[in-house]
Amino acid sequence: RFQRRIRACRYDIDQFTPNFLSIFDSLVPSEEEIAKQNQLLAALSRLINKEWPNSKLYLYGSCANSFGFSNSDIDLCLSIDDKEMSKVDIILKLAEILQAGNLQNIQALTRARVPIVKLMDQVTGLSCDICVNNLLAVVNTKLLRDYAQIDRRLQQLAFIVKHWAKSRRVNETYQGTLSSYAYVIMCIHLLQLRRILPCLQEMDATCNVTVDDNHCTYFDQVDKLKNYGAHNKETVSSLLWAFFHYWAYQHDYMQDVISIRTGRIISKHMKDWTRRVGNDRHLICIEDPFETSHDLGRVVDKFSIKILREEFERAANILQYDANPSVTLFEPYVP
Ligand code: GTP
Ligand code: MG
């Protein structure tokens, strides 16, 4: 049986806050970059709407969820209701429209798990991927953005965790480690348990959409919740310590599922996630807030779980003992 180890945070953790915050500041995209993203969105929307007047183009993923680093690629989703055309036909037609609109480096990837059109825009210098009718991603992007509005520490914590995960190469889903989306959900969960964030899906719904049989409802008037976490004075360094301490020594990998939908830890047993089903091994369980049968940890296998847990322990120990945690934490992984 897994032994939970509780230890007290080092007394001087807060002295590192300015260092962590300056790392955060260096990763946030500039106003100018955000303006460029919107410029590209507007230009592409104009072009596509000429052909498909009832379609709509959305930004989603890190460029729209408040958790994007500067210079990242942008994710777009085309919403179109056309019963005549298959997704692949739409992708091919979309590539044609963009080509005719003088955009360069267009590639239609019709055989990918999620078919997309890739392009690089010469005017703004931005690269982007456009998918079709992936509206759940648009809705979960809004949920993450809404959480980020409530307390500034979420964005700070998630940026630092993502930066750690990229430096240590544990943000590679094709290698069996976790997506950026999963890491942000893990941060939201921690802040819910510490009463810095509420559980929006447990509150009276003010936002209500149904996407492929998934009812996505939650309280989205987040400007009314700006003081929600104010009674909790923890700094981003102590939250970072708590994050890694939790995943290194407290999370029960045998029994627990983290769930931001409920704001609680729920049991694997209840979700029937106790054994491998197909390719889903459920070795670390992170419930998707809307697609609740979906475990964001499903990509993790028996090799990568070991790597991941060793990295959580390394990070927890650095935050506990290292003289220079804001440097050591991000030292690149060397195989
Ligand atoms: P970076 O590109 O690493 O900065 O992060 P990102 O926020 O763009 O994350 P990622 O590439 O992991 O995912 C892009 C978007 O796709 C997320 O914001 C989600 O909206 C959506 N997404 C990613 N993975 C999943 C998943 O497993 N399930 C669902 N429903 N949506 C996902
Ligand atoms: Mg992305």
CSV table of C-alpha atoms and ligand atoms in Angstrom, one decimal:
chain,number,residue,atom,x,y,z
A,1,ARG,CA,0.0,0.0,0.0
A,2,PHE,CA,1.3,3.4,-1.0
A,3,GLN,CA,2.8,5.4,1.9
A,4,ARG,CA,1.8,9.0,2.0
A,5,ARG,CA,4.6,11.2,3.2
A,6,ILE,CA,3.6,14.5,4.6
A,7,ARG,CA,6.4,16.9,5.3
A,8,ALA,CA,6.5,20.5,6.2
A,9,CYS,CA,7.5,23.1,3.6
A,10,ARG,CA,10.9,24.7,4.2
A,11,TYR,CA,10.6,27.9,6.2
A,12,ASP,CA,12.4,30.1,3.7
A,13,ILE,CA,10.4,29.0,0.5
A,14,ASP,CA,9.0,32.5,0.0
A,15,GLN,CA,12.4,34.1,-0.6
A,16,PHE,CA,12.3,32.5,-4.1
A,17,THR,CA,9.1,34.0,-5.2
A,18,PRO,CA,10.7,37.0,-7.0
A,19,ASN,CA,12.8,34.5,-9.0
A,20,PHE,CA,9.9,32.4,-10.0
A,21,LEU,CA,7.8,35.4,-10.9
A,22,SER,CA,10.6,36.8,-13.2
A,23,ILE,CA,10.6,33.4,-15.0
A,24,PHE,CA,6.9,33.7,-15.4
A,25,ASP,CA,7.2,37.3,-16.8
A,26,SER,CA,9.8,36.2,-19.3
A,27,LEU,CA,7.4,33.5,-20.7
A,28,VAL,CA,4.2,35.6,-21.1
A,29,PRO,CA,3.5,36.7,-24.6
A,30,SER,CA,3.6,40.4,-25.4
A,31,GLU,CA,0.6,42.6,-26.3
A,32,GLU,CA,2.1,42.8,-29.8
A,33,GLU,CA,2.1,39.1,-30.2
A,34,ILE,CA,-1.5,38.8,-29.1
A,35,ALA,CA,-2.4,41.5,-31.6
A,36,LYS,CA,-0.8,39.5,-34.3
A,37,GLN,CA,-2.7,36.4,-33.4
A,38,ASN,CA,-6.0,38.3,-33.6
A,39,GLN,CA,-4.9,39.9,-36.9
A,40,LEU,CA,-4.3,36.4,-38.4
A,41,LEU,CA,-7.6,35.1,-37.0
A,42,ALA,CA,-9.5,38.0,-38.6
A,43,ALA,CA,-7.7,37.6,-42.0
A,44,LEU,CA,-8.4,33.8,-42.1
A,45,SER,CA,-12.0,34.3,-40.9
A,46,ARG,CA,-12.7,36.8,-43.8
A,47,LEU,CA,-11.3,34.4,-46.3
A,48,ILE,CA,-13.1,31.3,-45.1
A,49,ASN,CA,-16.4,33.1,-44.6
A,50,LYS,CA,-16.5,34.1,-48.2
A,51,GLU,CA,-16.8,30.5,-49.1
A,52,TRP,CA,-18.7,29.3,-46.1
A,53,PRO,CA,-20.7,32.2,-44.7
A,54,ASN,CA,-22.2,30.1,-41.8
A,55,SER,CA,-18.9,28.8,-40.6
A,56,LYS,CA,-17.0,30.3,-37.6
A,57,LEU,CA,-13.3,30.2,-36.8
A,58,TYR,CA,-12.2,30.0,-33.1
A,59,LEU,CA,-8.9,30.2,-31.4
A,60,TYR,CA,-8.4,27.4,-28.9
A,61,GLY,CA,-5.6,25.8,-26.9
A,62,SER,CA,-2.8,27.8,-25.3
A,63,CYS,CA,-3.2,30.9,-27.5
A,64,ALA,CA,-6.7,31.4,-26.0
A,65,ASN,CA,-6.7,29.7,-22.6
A,66,SER,CA,-4.3,32.2,-20.9
A,67,PHE,CA,-1.6,29.5,-20.5
A,68,GLY,CA,0.3,30.1,-23.7
A,69,PHE,CA,4.0,30.9,-23.8
A,70,SER,CA,5.3,33.5,-26.2
A,71,ASN,CA,6.2,32.2,-29.7
A,72,SER,CA,4.0,29.2,-29.5
A,73,ASP,CA,2.0,27.9,-32.5
A,74,ILE,CA,-1.6,28.8,-32.6
A,75,ASP,CA,-4.5,26.4,-32.7
A,76,LEU,CA,-7.6,27.2,-34.6
A,77,CYS,CA,-10.9,25.3,-35.0
A,78,LEU,CA,-13.3,25.8,-37.8
A,79,SER,CA,-16.9,25.2,-36.8
A,80,ILE,CA,-19.0,24.3,-39.9
A,81,ASP,CA,-22.3,22.5,-40.2
A,82,ASP,CA,-22.2,20.8,-43.5
A,83,LYS,CA,-24.0,17.4,-43.6
A,84,GLU,CA,-22.8,16.7,-47.2
A,85,MET,CA,-19.1,16.8,-46.6
A,86,SER,CA,-16.9,14.5,-44.5
A,87,LYS,CA,-14.3,16.0,-42.2
A,88,VAL,CA,-11.5,15.0,-44.7
A,89,ASP,CA,-13.4,16.7,-47.6
A,90,ILE,CA,-13.7,19.9,-45.5
A,91,ILE,CA,-10.0,19.8,-44.7
A,92,LEU,CA,-9.1,19.4,-48.4
A,93,LYS,CA,-11.5,22.2,-49.4
A,94,LEU,CA,-10.2,24.4,-46.6
A,95,ALA,CA,-6.6,23.9,-47.9
A,96,GLU,CA,-7.8,25.0,-51.4
A,97,ILE,CA,-9.5,28.1,-50.0
A,98,LEU,CA,-6.3,29.1,-48.2
A,99,GLN,CA,-4.1,28.4,-51.2
A,100,ALA,CA,-6.4,30.6,-53.3
A,101,GLY,CA,-6.1,33.3,-50.6
A,102,ASN,CA,-2.3,33.5,-51.2
A,103,LEU,CA,-1.3,31.8,-47.9
A,104,GLN,CA,1.9,29.8,-48.1
A,105,ASN,CA,3.2,26.5,-46.7
A,106,ILE,CA,-0.2,24.9,-46.6
A,107,GLN,CA,-0.4,21.2,-45.8
A,108,ALA,CA,-3.5,19.2,-45.4
A,109,LEU,CA,-2.9,16.3,-42.9
A,110,THR,CA,-6.0,14.2,-43.6
A,111,ARG,CA,-4.7,11.0,-42.1
A,112,ALA,CA,-3.7,12.3,-38.7
A,113,ARG,CA,-5.8,11.2,-35.7
A,114,VAL,CA,-7.2,14.7,-35.7
A,115,PRO,CA,-7.2,15.8,-39.4
A,116,ILE,CA,-5.8,19.4,-39.7
A,117,VAL,CA,-4.5,22.0,-42.1
A,118,LYS,CA,-1.2,23.4,-41.2
A,119,LEU,CA,0.1,26.8,-42.4
A,120,MET,CA,2.7,29.5,-41.9
A,121,ASP,CA,1.6,33.0,-42.4
A,122,GLN,CA,4.2,35.3,-44.0
A,123,VAL,CA,2.6,38.5,-42.9
A,124,THR,CA,2.5,37.8,-39.1
A,125,GLY,CA,5.2,35.0,-39.1
A,126,LEU,CA,2.8,32.8,-37.2
A,127,SER,CA,2.4,29.1,-37.7
A,128,CYS,CA,-1.0,27.5,-37.1
A,129,ASP,CA,-3.0,24.3,-37.2
A,130,ILE,CA,-6.7,24.4,-38.1
A,131,CYS,CA,-8.9,21.5,-37.1
A,132,VAL,CA,-12.6,21.1,-37.9
A,133,ASN,CA,-15.6,20.9,-35.5
A,134,ASN,CA,-13.6,20.1,-32.4
A,135,LEU,CA,-15.9,22.2,-30.3
A,136,LEU,CA,-15.2,20.4,-27.0
A,137,ALA,CA,-11.7,21.9,-27.2
A,138,VAL,CA,-13.2,25.3,-27.8
A,139,VAL,CA,-15.4,24.9,-24.7
A,140,ASN,CA,-12.6,23.6,-22.4
A,141,THR,CA,-10.4,26.4,-23.6
A,142,LYS,CA,-13.0,28.9,-22.3
A,143,LEU,CA,-13.3,27.0,-19.0
A,144,LEU,CA,-9.5,27.2,-18.4
A,145,ARG,CA,-9.5,30.9,-19.4
A,146,ASP,CA,-12.4,31.6,-17.0
A,147,TYR,CA,-10.5,29.9,-14.1
A,148,ALA,CA,-7.4,32.0,-14.9
A,149,GLN,CA,-9.5,35.2,-14.4
A,150,ILE,CA,-10.3,34.3,-10.8
A,151,ASP,CA,-6.8,34.3,-9.2
A,152,ARG,CA,-3.6,35.3,-10.8
A,153,ARG,CA,-1.7,32.5,-9.0
A,154,LEU,CA,-3.2,29.9,-11.3
A,155,GLN,CA,-1.6,31.4,-14.4
A,156,GLN,CA,1.8,31.8,-12.5
A,157,LEU,CA,1.8,28.3,-11.2
A,158,ALA,CA,0.7,26.7,-14.5
A,159,PHE,CA,3.4,28.6,-16.5
A,160,ILE,CA,6.1,27.4,-14.1
A,161,VAL,CA,4.8,23.8,-14.1
A,162,LYS,CA,4.6,23.9,-18.0
A,163,HIS,CA,8.1,25.3,-18.2
A,164,TRP,CA,9.4,22.6,-15.8
A,165,ALA,CA,7.6,19.9,-17.9
A,166,LYS,CA,9.1,21.2,-21.2
A,167,SER,CA,12.6,21.5,-19.7
A,168,ARG,CA,12.5,18.0,-18.2
A,169,ARG,CA,10.8,16.5,-21.3
A,170,VAL,CA,7.7,15.2,-19.5
A,171,ASN,CA,5.3,17.2,-21.7
A,172,GLU,CA,5.4,14.8,-24.7
A,173,THR,CA,2.2,12.8,-25.1
A,174,TYR,CA,3.7,10.8,-28.0
A,175,GLN,CA,6.3,9.6,-25.4
A,176,GLY,CA,3.8,8.7,-22.8
A,177,THR,CA,4.0,11.8,-20.7
A,178,LEU,CA,1.3,14.5,-20.1
A,179,SER,CA,-0.2,17.2,-22.2
A,180,SER,CA,0.0,20.9,-21.3
A,181,TYR,CA,-3.8,20.7,-20.9
A,182,ALA,CA,-3.4,17.9,-18.3
A,183,TYR,CA,-0.9,20.0,-16.3
A,184,VAL,CA,-3.2,23.0,-16.2
A,185,ILE,CA,-6.0,20.8,-14.9
A,186,MET,CA,-3.7,19.5,-12.2
A,187,CYS,CA,-2.9,23.1,-11.2
A,188,ILE,CA,-6.6,24.0,-11.1
A,189,HIS,CA,-7.3,21.0,-8.9
A,190,LEU,CA,-4.6,21.9,-6.4
A,191,LEU,CA,-5.9,25.4,-6.1
A,192,GLN,CA,-9.5,24.1,-5.6
A,193,LEU,CA,-8.3,22.0,-2.7
A,194,ARG,CA,-6.6,25.0,-1.2
A,195,ARG,CA,-9.8,27.1,-1.6
A,196,ILE,CA,-8.0,29.6,-3.9
A,197,LEU,CA,-10.3,28.6,-6.8
A,198,PRO,CA,-13.9,27.5,-6.6
A,199,CYS,CA,-15.4,24.6,-8.5
A,200,LEU,CA,-17.3,26.4,-11.3
A,201,GLN,CA,-19.1,23.2,-12.5
A,202,GLU,CA,-20.7,22.8,-9.1
A,203,MET,CA,-22.1,26.3,-9.0
A,204,ASP,CA,-25.3,27.5,-10.7
A,205,ALA,CA,-24.8,27.3,-14.4
A,206,THR,CA,-24.7,30.5,-16.4
A,207,CYS,CA,-23.1,29.0,-19.4
A,208,ASN,CA,-24.7,26.0,-21.1
A,209,VAL,CA,-23.6,24.2,-24.3
A,210,THR,CA,-24.0,20.7,-25.5
A,211,VAL,CA,-21.3,19.3,-27.7
A,212,ASP,CA,-21.7,15.7,-29.0
A,213,ASP,CA,-23.9,14.6,-26.1
A,214,ASN,CA,-21.6,16.2,-23.5
A,215,HIS,CA,-23.5,18.8,-21.4
A,216,CYS,CA,-21.0,21.5,-20.7
A,217,THR,CA,-22.5,23.7,-17.9
A,218,TYR,CA,-20.8,25.9,-15.4
A,219,PHE,CA,-20.8,29.3,-13.7
A,220,ASP,CA,-18.9,31.7,-16.0
A,221,GLN,CA,-19.5,35.1,-14.4
A,222,VAL,CA,-16.0,35.0,-13.0
A,223,ASP,CA,-15.6,38.7,-12.6
A,224,LYS,CA,-17.9,38.2,-9.5
A,225,LEU,CA,-15.3,35.8,-8.0
A,226,LYS,CA,-12.2,38.0,-8.1
A,227,ASN,CA,-11.8,37.8,-4.3
A,228,TYR,CA,-12.6,34.2,-3.9
A,229,GLY,CA,-9.1,33.1,-2.9
A,230,ALA,CA,-8.0,36.3,-1.2
A,231,HIS,CA,-8.1,34.8,2.3
A,232,ASN,CA,-5.4,32.4,1.3
A,233,LYS,CA,-2.0,34.2,1.2
A,234,GLU,CA,0.2,31.4,-0.2
A,235,THR,CA,2.8,32.6,-2.6
A,236,VAL,CA,3.5,30.9,-6.0
A,237,SER,CA,6.7,29.3,-4.5
A,238,SER,CA,4.8,27.6,-1.7
A,239,LEU,CA,2.1,26.5,-4.2
A,240,LEU,CA,4.7,25.1,-6.4
A,241,TRP,CA,6.2,23.2,-3.5
A,242,ALA,CA,2.7,21.9,-2.7
A,243,PHE,CA,2.1,20.8,-6.3
A,244,PHE,CA,5.2,18.7,-6.5
A,245,HIS,CA,4.9,17.4,-3.0
A,246,TYR,CA,1.4,16.3,-3.8
A,247,TRP,CA,2.3,14.4,-7.0
A,248,ALA,CA,5.6,13.0,-5.5
A,249,TYR,CA,4.4,11.9,-2.1
A,250,GLN,CA,0.7,12.3,-1.4
A,251,HIS,CA,-1.3,11.3,-4.5
A,252,ASP,CA,-2.6,7.7,-4.2
A,253,TYR,CA,-1.8,6.4,-7.7
A,254,MET,CA,-3.6,3.1,-6.9
A,255,GLN,CA,-7.0,4.6,-5.9
A,256,ASP,CA,-7.4,8.2,-6.8
A,257,VAL,CA,-8.7,10.3,-9.7
A,258,ILE,CA,-8.4,14.1,-9.6
A,259,SER,CA,-11.5,15.8,-10.9
A,260,ILE,CA,-11.9,19.6,-11.3
A,261,ARG,CA,-15.5,18.9,-12.3
A,262,THR,CA,-16.3,18.1,-8.7
A,263,GLY,CA,-13.4,19.9,-7.1
A,264,ARG,CA,-12.5,16.7,-5.2
A,265,ILE,CA,-10.5,13.5,-5.4
A,266,ILE,CA,-12.8,10.7,-6.6
A,267,SER,CA,-12.1,7.0,-6.7
A,268,LYS,CA,-10.8,5.0,-9.7
A,269,HIS,CA,-13.2,2.2,-8.6
A,270,MET,CA,-16.2,4.5,-9.1
A,271,LYS,CA,-15.1,5.3,-12.6
A,272,ASP,CA,-14.1,1.7,-13.4
A,273,TRP,CA,-10.6,2.9,-14.1
A,274,THR,CA,-8.9,0.2,-12.0
A,275,ARG,CA,-7.5,-1.8,-14.9
A,276,ARG,CA,-6.2,-1.4,-18.4
A,277,VAL,CA,-8.9,-1.1,-21.1
A,278,GLY,CA,-7.6,-1.2,-24.6
A,279,ASN,CA,-4.7,1.3,-24.6
A,280,ASP,CA,-5.9,3.2,-21.6
A,281,ARG,CA,-3.9,2.1,-18.6
A,282,HIS,CA,-5.1,4.6,-16.0
A,283,LEU,CA,-1.8,4.7,-14.1
A,284,ILE,CA,-2.3,8.4,-13.3
A,285,CYS,CA,-5.9,9.5,-13.5
A,286,ILE,CA,-6.9,13.0,-14.5
A,287,GLU,CA,-10.6,13.4,-15.4
A,288,ASP,CA,-11.5,15.6,-18.3
A,289,PRO,CA,-13.9,18.3,-17.0
A,290,PHE,CA,-16.5,17.7,-19.7
A,291,GLU,CA,-15.7,14.5,-21.4
A,292,THR,CA,-15.8,12.6,-18.1
A,293,SER,CA,-15.1,9.2,-19.5
A,294,HIS,CA,-11.8,10.6,-20.8
A,295,ASP,CA,-8.7,10.1,-18.6
A,296,LEU,CA,-6.1,12.7,-19.6
A,297,GLY,CA,-3.5,10.3,-18.1
A,298,ARG,CA,-4.4,7.6,-20.5
A,299,VAL,CA,-1.2,8.2,-22.6
A,300,VAL,CA,1.0,7.2,-19.6
A,301,ASP,CA,2.4,3.7,-19.7
A,302,LYS,CA,4.4,1.5,-17.3
A,303,PHE,CA,7.7,3.1,-18.4
A,304,SER,CA,6.6,6.7,-18.6
A,305,ILE,CA,4.8,6.6,-15.2
A,306,LYS,CA,8.2,5.8,-13.6
A,307,ILE,CA,9.9,8.7,-15.4
A,308,LEU,CA,7.1,11.0,-14.5
A,309,ARG,CA,7.1,10.0,-10.8
A,310,GLU,CA,10.9,10.3,-10.6
A,311,GLU,CA,10.6,13.8,-12.0
A,312,PHE,CA,7.9,14.8,-9.5
A,313,GLU,CA,10.2,13.6,-6.7
A,314,ARG,CA,13.2,15.4,-8.1
A,315,ALA,CA,11.2,18.6,-8.3
A,316,ALA,CA,9.8,18.1,-4.8
A,317,ASN,CA,13.3,17.6,-3.4
A,318,ILE,CA,14.7,20.6,-5.2
A,319,LEU,CA,12.0,22.8,-3.8
A,320,GLN,CA,12.6,21.4,-0.3
A,321,TYR,CA,16.4,21.4,-0.1
A,322,ASP,CA,18.1,23.1,-3.1
A,323,ALA,CA,19.9,26.4,-2.6
A,324,ASN,CA,18.9,27.7,-6.0
A,325,PRO,CA,15.5,26.0,-6.8
A,326,SER,CA,14.5,28.5,-9.5
A,327,VAL,CA,17.5,27.5,-11.5
A,328,THR,CA,18.0,23.8,-10.7
A,329,LEU,CA,14.3,22.9,-11.2
A,330,PHE,CA,14.6,23.8,-15.0
A,331,GLU,CA,17.9,22.2,-15.7
A,332,PRO,CA,17.4,20.5,-19.1
A,333,TYR,CA,17.0,16.7,-18.9
A,334,VAL,CA,20.1,14.9,-20.3
A,335,PRO,CA,19.5,11.3,-21.2
B,1,GTP,P1,1.1,24.2,-25.5
B,1,GTP,O1,0.9,24.1,-27.0
B,1,GTP,O2,2.0,23.1,-25.0
B,1,GTP,O3,1.6,25.5,-25.1
B,1,GTP,O4,-0.3,23.9,-24.8
B,1,GTP,P2,-1.8,23.8,-25.3
B,1,GTP,O5,-2.6,24.5,-24.2
B,1,GTP,O6,-2.0,24.3,-26.6
B,1,GTP,O7,-2.1,22.4,-25.0
B,1,GTP,P3,-2.3,21.1,-25.8
B,1,GTP,O8,-1.4,21.2,-27.1
B,1,GTP,O9,-2.1,20.0,-24.8
B,1,GTP,O10,-3.8,21.1,-26.2
B,1,GTP,C1,-4.4,22.1,-27.0
B,1,GTP,C2,-5.9,22.1,-26.7
B,1,GTP,O11,-6.5,20.9,-27.1
B,1,GTP,C3,-6.2,22.2,-25.2
B,1,GTP,O12,-6.3,23.5,-24.7
B,1,GTP,C4,-7.5,21.5,-25.1
B,1,GTP,O13,-8.6,22.5,-25.4
B,1,GTP,C5,-7.5,20.5,-26.2
B,1,GTP,N1,-7.1,19.2,-25.7
B,1,GTP,C6,-5.8,18.7,-25.6
B,1,GTP,N2,-5.8,17.5,-25.1
B,1,GTP,C7,-7.0,17.1,-24.9
B,1,GTP,C8,-7.7,16.0,-24.5
B,1,GTP,O14,-7.0,14.9,-24.2
B,1,GTP,N3,-9.0,16.0,-24.4
B,1,GTP,C9,-9.7,17.1,-24.8
B,1,GTP,N4,-11.0,17.1,-24.7
B,1,GTP,N5,-9.2,18.2,-25.2
B,1,GTP,C10,-7.8,18.2,-25.3
B,2,MG,MG,-0.9,24.0,-28.5
